[in-house]
Coordinates of C-alpha atoms in Angstrom, one line a residue:
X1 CA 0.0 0.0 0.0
X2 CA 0.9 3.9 -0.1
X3 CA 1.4 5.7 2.9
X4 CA -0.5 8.8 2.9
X5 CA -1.5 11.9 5.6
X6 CA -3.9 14.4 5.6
X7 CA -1.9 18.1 6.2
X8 CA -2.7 18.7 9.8
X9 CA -2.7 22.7 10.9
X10 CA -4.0 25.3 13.3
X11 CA -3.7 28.5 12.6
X12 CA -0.3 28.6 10.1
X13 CA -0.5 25.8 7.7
X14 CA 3.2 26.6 6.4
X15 CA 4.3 25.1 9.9
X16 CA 3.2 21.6 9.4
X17 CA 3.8 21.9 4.9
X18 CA 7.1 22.6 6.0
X19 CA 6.9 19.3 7.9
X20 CA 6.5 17.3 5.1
X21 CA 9.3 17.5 3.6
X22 CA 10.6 15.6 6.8
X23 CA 8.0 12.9 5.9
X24 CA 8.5 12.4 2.8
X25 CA 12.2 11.5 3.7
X26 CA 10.7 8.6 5.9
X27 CA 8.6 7.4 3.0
X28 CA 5.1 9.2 2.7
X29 CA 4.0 8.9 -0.9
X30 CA 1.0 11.4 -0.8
X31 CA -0.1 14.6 1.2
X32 CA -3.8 15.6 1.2
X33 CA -4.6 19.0 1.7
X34 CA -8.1 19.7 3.0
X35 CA -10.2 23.1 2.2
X36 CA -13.7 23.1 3.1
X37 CA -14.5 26.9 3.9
X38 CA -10.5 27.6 5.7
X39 CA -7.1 28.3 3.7
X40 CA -7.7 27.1 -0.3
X41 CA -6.5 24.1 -1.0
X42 CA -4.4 25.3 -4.1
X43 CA -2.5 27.7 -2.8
X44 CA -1.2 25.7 0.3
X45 CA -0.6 22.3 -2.6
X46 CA 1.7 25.3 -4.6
X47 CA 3.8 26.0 -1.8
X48 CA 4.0 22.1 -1.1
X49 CA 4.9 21.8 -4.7
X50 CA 8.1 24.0 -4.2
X51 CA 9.0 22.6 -1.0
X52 CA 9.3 18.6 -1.7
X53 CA 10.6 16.3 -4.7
X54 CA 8.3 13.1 -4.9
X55 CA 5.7 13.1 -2.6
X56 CA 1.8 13.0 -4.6
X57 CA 0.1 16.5 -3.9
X58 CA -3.3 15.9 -3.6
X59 CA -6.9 18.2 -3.0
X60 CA -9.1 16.6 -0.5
X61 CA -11.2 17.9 -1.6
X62 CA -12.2 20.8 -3.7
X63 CA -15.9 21.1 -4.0
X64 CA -17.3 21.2 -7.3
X65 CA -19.8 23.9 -6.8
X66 CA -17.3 26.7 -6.3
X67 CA -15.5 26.8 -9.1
X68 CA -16.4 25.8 -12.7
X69 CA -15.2 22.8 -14.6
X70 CA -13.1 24.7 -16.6
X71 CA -11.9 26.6 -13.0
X72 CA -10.9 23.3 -11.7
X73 CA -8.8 22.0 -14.9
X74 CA -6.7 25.1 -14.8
X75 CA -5.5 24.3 -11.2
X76 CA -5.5 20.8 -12.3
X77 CA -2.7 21.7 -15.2
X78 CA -1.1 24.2 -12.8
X79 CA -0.5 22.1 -9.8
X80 CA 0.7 19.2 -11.9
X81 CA 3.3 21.5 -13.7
X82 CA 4.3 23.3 -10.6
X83 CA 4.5 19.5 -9.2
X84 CA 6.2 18.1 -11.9
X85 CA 3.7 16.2 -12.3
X86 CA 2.4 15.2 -8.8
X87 CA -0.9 16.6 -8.2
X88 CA -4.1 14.4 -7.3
X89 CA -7.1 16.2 -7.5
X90 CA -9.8 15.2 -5.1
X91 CA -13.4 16.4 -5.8
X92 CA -16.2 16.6 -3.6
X93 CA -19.7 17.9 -3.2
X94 CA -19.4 19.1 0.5
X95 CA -22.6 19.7 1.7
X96 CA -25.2 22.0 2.0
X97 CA -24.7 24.3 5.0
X98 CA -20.7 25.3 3.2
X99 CA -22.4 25.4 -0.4
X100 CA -25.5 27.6 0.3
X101 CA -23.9 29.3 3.6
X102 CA -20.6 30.1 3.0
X103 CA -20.3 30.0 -1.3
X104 CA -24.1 31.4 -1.6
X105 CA -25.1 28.8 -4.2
X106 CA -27.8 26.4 -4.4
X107 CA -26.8 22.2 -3.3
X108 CA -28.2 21.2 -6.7
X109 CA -27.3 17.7 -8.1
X110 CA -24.6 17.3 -7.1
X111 CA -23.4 13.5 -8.9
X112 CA -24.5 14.3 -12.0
X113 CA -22.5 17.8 -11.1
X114 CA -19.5 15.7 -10.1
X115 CA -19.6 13.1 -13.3
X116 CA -19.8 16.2 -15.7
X117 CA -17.0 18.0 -14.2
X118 CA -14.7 15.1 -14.4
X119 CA -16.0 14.6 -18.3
X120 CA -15.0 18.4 -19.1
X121 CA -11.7 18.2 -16.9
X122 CA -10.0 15.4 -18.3
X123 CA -11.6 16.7 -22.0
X124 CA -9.3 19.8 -21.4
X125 CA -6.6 18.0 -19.7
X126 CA -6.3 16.4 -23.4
X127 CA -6.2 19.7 -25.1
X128 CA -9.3 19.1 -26.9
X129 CA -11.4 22.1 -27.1
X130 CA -13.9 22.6 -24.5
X131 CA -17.5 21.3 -26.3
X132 CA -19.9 19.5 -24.0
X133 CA -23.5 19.4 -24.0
X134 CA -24.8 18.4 -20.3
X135 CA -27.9 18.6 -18.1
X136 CA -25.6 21.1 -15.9
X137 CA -22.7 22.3 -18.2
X138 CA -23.1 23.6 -21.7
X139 CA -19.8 25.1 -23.1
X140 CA -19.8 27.2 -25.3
X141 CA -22.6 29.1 -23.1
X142 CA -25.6 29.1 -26.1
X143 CA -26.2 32.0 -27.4
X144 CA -29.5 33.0 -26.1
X145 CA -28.0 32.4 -22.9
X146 CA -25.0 35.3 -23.3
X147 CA -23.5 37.4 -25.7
X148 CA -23.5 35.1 -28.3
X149 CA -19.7 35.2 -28.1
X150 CA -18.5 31.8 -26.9
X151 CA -16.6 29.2 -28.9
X152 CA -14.8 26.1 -28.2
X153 CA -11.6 26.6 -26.6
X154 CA -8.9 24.3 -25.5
X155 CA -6.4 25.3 -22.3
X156 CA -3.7 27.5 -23.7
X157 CA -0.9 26.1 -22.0
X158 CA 0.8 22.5 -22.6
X159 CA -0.2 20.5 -19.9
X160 CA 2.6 17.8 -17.6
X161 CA 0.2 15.2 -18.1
X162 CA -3.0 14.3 -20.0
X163 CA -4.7 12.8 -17.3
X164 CA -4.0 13.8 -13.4
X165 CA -5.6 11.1 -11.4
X166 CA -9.2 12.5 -10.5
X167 CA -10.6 11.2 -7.0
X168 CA -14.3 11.5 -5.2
X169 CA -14.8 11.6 -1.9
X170 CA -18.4 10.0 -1.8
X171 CA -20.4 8.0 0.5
X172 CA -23.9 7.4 -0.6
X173 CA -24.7 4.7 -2.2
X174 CA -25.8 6.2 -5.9
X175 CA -22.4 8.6 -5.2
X176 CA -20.2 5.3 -4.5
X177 CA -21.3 3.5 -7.1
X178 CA -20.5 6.7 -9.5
X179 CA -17.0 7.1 -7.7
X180 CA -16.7 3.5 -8.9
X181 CA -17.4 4.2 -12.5
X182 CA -15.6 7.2 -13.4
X183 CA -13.1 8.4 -11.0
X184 CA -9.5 6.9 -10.7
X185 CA -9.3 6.7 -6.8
X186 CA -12.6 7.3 -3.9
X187 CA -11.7 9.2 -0.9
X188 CA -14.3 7.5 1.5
X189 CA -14.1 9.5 5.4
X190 CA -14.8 7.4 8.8
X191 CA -13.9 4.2 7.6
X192 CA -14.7 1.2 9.1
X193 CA -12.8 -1.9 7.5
X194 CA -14.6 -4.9 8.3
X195 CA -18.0 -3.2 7.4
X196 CA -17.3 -1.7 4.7
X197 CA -18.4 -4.3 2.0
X198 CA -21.7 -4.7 3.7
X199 CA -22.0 -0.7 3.7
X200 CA -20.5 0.0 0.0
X201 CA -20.1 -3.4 -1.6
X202 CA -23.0 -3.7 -3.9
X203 CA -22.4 0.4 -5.0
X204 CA -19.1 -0.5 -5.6
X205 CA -19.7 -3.6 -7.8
X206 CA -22.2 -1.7 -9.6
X207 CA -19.9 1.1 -10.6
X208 CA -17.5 -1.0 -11.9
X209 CA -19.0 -2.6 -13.7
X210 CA -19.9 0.4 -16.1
X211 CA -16.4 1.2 -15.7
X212 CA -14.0 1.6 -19.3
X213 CA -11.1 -0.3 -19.8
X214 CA -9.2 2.6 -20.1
X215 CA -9.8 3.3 -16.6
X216 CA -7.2 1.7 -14.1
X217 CA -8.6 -0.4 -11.2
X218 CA -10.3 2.0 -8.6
X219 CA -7.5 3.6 -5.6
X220 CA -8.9 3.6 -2.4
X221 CA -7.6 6.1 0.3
X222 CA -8.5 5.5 3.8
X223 CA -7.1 5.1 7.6
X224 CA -7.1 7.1 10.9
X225 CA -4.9 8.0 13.8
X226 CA -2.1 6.0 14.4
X227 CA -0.1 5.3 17.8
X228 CA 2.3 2.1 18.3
X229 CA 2.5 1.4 21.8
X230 CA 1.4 -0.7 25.0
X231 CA -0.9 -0.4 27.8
X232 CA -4.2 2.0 28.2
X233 CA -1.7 5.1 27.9
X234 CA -1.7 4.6 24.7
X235 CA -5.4 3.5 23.8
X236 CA -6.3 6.5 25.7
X237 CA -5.1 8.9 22.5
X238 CA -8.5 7.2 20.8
X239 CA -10.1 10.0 23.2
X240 CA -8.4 12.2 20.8
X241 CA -10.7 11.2 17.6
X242 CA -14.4 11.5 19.7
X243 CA -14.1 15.4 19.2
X244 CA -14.3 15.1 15.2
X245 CA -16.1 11.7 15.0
X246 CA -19.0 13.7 17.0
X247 CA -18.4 16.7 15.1
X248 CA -19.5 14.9 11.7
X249 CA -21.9 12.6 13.1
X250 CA -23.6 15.2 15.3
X251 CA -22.7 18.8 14.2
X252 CA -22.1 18.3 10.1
X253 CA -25.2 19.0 8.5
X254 CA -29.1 19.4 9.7
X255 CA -31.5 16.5 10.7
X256 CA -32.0 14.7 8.2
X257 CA -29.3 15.8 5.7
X258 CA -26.0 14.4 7.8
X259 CA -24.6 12.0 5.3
X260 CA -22.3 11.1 8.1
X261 CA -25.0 10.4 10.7
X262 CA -26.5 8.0 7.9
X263 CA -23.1 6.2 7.8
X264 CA -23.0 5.7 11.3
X265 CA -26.5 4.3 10.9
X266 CA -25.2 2.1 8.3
X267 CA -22.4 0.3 10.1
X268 CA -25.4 -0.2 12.6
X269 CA -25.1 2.7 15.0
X270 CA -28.4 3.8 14.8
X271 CA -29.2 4.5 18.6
X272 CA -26.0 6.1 18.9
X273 CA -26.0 8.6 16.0
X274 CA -29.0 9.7 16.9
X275 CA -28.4 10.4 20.5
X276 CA -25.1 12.2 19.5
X277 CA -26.9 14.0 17.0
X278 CA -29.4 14.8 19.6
X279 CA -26.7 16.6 21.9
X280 CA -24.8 17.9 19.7
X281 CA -27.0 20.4 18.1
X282 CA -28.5 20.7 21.6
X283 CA -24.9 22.3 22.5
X284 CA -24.0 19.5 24.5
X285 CA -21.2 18.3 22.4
X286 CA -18.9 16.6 25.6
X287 CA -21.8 14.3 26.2
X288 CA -21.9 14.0 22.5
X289 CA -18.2 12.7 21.9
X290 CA -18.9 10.7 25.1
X291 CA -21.5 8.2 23.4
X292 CA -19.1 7.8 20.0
X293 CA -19.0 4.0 20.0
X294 CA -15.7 3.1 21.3
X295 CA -15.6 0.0 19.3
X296 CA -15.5 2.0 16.1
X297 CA -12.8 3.9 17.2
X298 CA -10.4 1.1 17.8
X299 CA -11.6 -0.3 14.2
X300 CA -11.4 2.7 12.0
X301 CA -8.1 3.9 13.7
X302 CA -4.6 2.1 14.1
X303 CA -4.0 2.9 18.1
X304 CA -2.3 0.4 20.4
X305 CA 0.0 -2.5 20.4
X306 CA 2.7 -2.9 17.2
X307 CA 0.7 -6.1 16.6
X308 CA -2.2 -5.2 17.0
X309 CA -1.9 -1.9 14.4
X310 CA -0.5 -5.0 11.6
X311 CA -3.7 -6.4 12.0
X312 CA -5.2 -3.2 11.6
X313 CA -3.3 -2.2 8.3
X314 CA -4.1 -5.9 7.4
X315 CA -7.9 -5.0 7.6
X316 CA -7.6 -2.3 5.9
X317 CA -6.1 -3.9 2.9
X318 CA -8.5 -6.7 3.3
X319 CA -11.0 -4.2 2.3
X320 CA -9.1 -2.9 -0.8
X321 CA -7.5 0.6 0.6
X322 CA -4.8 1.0 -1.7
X323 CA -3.7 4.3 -0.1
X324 CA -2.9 4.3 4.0
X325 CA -4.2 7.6 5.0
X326 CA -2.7 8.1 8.6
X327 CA -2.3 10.8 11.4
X328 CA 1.0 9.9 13.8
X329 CA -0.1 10.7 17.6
X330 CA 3.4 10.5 18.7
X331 CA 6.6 12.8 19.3
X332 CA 8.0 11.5 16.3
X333 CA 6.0 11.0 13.1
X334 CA 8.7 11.1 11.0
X335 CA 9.4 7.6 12.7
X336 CA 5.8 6.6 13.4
X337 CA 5.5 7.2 9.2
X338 CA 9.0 5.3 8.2
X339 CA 7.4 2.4 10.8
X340 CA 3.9 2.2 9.0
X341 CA 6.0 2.4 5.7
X342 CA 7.7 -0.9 6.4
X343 CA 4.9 -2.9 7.6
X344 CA 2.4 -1.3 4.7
X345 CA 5.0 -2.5 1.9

């Protein structure tokens, strides 16, 4: 498997990019850096770009509301040139409250808004003029929609590659299942190994199966916090994870429109996610982090003995991650990363 991390920051992400290039020493193949309504994700994967030599650069994610298709393959071509050909573009539809709250815009289809923006990006990434005729995208704009003005264009500049891997972060089923069929690698977030064919199997199979030949086999990306060590000290840093586990399941999005509430429904926390749900937007988010189900922290994280994270790496290649996506909770993560590196390989 590759070893990957999600950039971790408070308050000055150049701190912890500059850290990467300590990581990437030990063996980290790719760096995701998260936007959601903080710092832009392509500014902070520039400086990244000028900073290391081989490490993947990837967006995870940039919504695809925000920008247009045409938005999103010119900081596709960019980053990969400034890269040298290292950037990973992750897409996403976020959700409604950063959409219509922070952006202004309306949460309107957004798979069929996804599949048409990878369609027009990897169109332009082959330099073929922009022409696409959608149910959400027409380019050129038609004429009784504008000036009358438009025509087919292709990105001016040569791009480093022809096709930067394109990734989705998706978890509903009709999402998954879409991930499956078009996009080269699915970002999927609280991940829980051992459930994750009964929860995604049957979206996955249908995807792939409608998905081309030309189209190599789907990359997964997923993992949690890691910390190698003995005794409860150690299981303890799990305590660490309830904040943002409640956060999602509780906090991210309104009742009845939490995709991650309906996930931990799915892997059959039903009681639970509504009870956290409950206190959460009732302000009481302690009690909240209190009821996150401990057994699905110690699944969907890699937190205690060395043996028992190996079985946990294990797990999650059983269940076809291709990508390790970890967060050291130790002193050293340059050695927590070289250590996951070796037993990953």
């Amino acid at each position: 498997m590759k070893l990957s991390t999600p950039l971790m920051y408070s308050g000055n992400p150049r701190e912890a990019a500059d850290q990467v290039v300590a990581l990437e020493k030990a063996g980290l193949d790719t760096v995701w850096v998260a936007e959601a309504y903080g710092f832009d994700s392509p500014t902070l994967m520039g400086y990244l770009a000028a900073k290391t030599e081989t490490v993947e650069i990837g967006a995870g994610i940039l919504n695809v509301f925000s920008r247009t298709p045409s938005a999103l393959l010119q900081t596709a071509a960019g980053l990969d040139n400034v890269s040298g050909g290292r950037a990973v573009i992750g897409l996403g539809a976020s959700g409604p409250q950063v959409i219509e709250g922070f952006h202004g815009l309306p949460y309107d289809k957004p798979l069929g808004r996804t599949r048409e923006v990878i369609q027009i990006m990897r169109q332009g990434l082959r330099r073929e003029r922009l022409e696409h005729q959608g149910k959400i995208f027409t380019l050129p704009l038609p004429a009784d929609q504008g000036l009358g003005l438009g025509k087919p264009l292709k990105i001016l500049t040569k791009v480093e590659r022809n096709f930067v891997p394109i990734w989705v972060a998706s978890l509903g089923d009709n999402n998954v299942a879409m991930t499956a069929e078009v996009a080269d690698g699915w970002l999927p977030f609280l991940f829980l190994p051992e459930k994750a064919k009964t929860v995604w199997g049957d979206a996955l199979a249908k995807g792939t199966a409608k998905r081309s030949a030309d189209l190599a086999p789907l990359e997964i990306s997923a993992g949690g916090m890691v910390a190698i060590g003995e005794g409860e000290d150690t299981k303890k840093l799990l305590d660490f994870m309830r904040p943002l586990y409640a956060l999602y399941v509780g906090g991210m999005g309104a009742r009845g429109k939490n995709f991650y509430n309906e996930l931990a429904c799915h892997y059959g926390y039903e009681k639970e996610a509504k009870e956290i749900q409950d206190l959460y937007l009732g302000g009481n988010k302690r009690d909240a982090e209190a009821l996150v189900p401990t057994e699905w922290l110690e699944a969907g994280n890699l937190v205690g003995p060395a043996s028992y994270v190996k079985e946990r790496i294990a797990a999650f290649k059983e269940a076809g991650v291709t990508n390790l996506q970890i967060s050291p909770a130790s002193g050293d993560p340059v050695a927590t990363v070289a250590q996951i590196k070796e037993w990953a390989s």
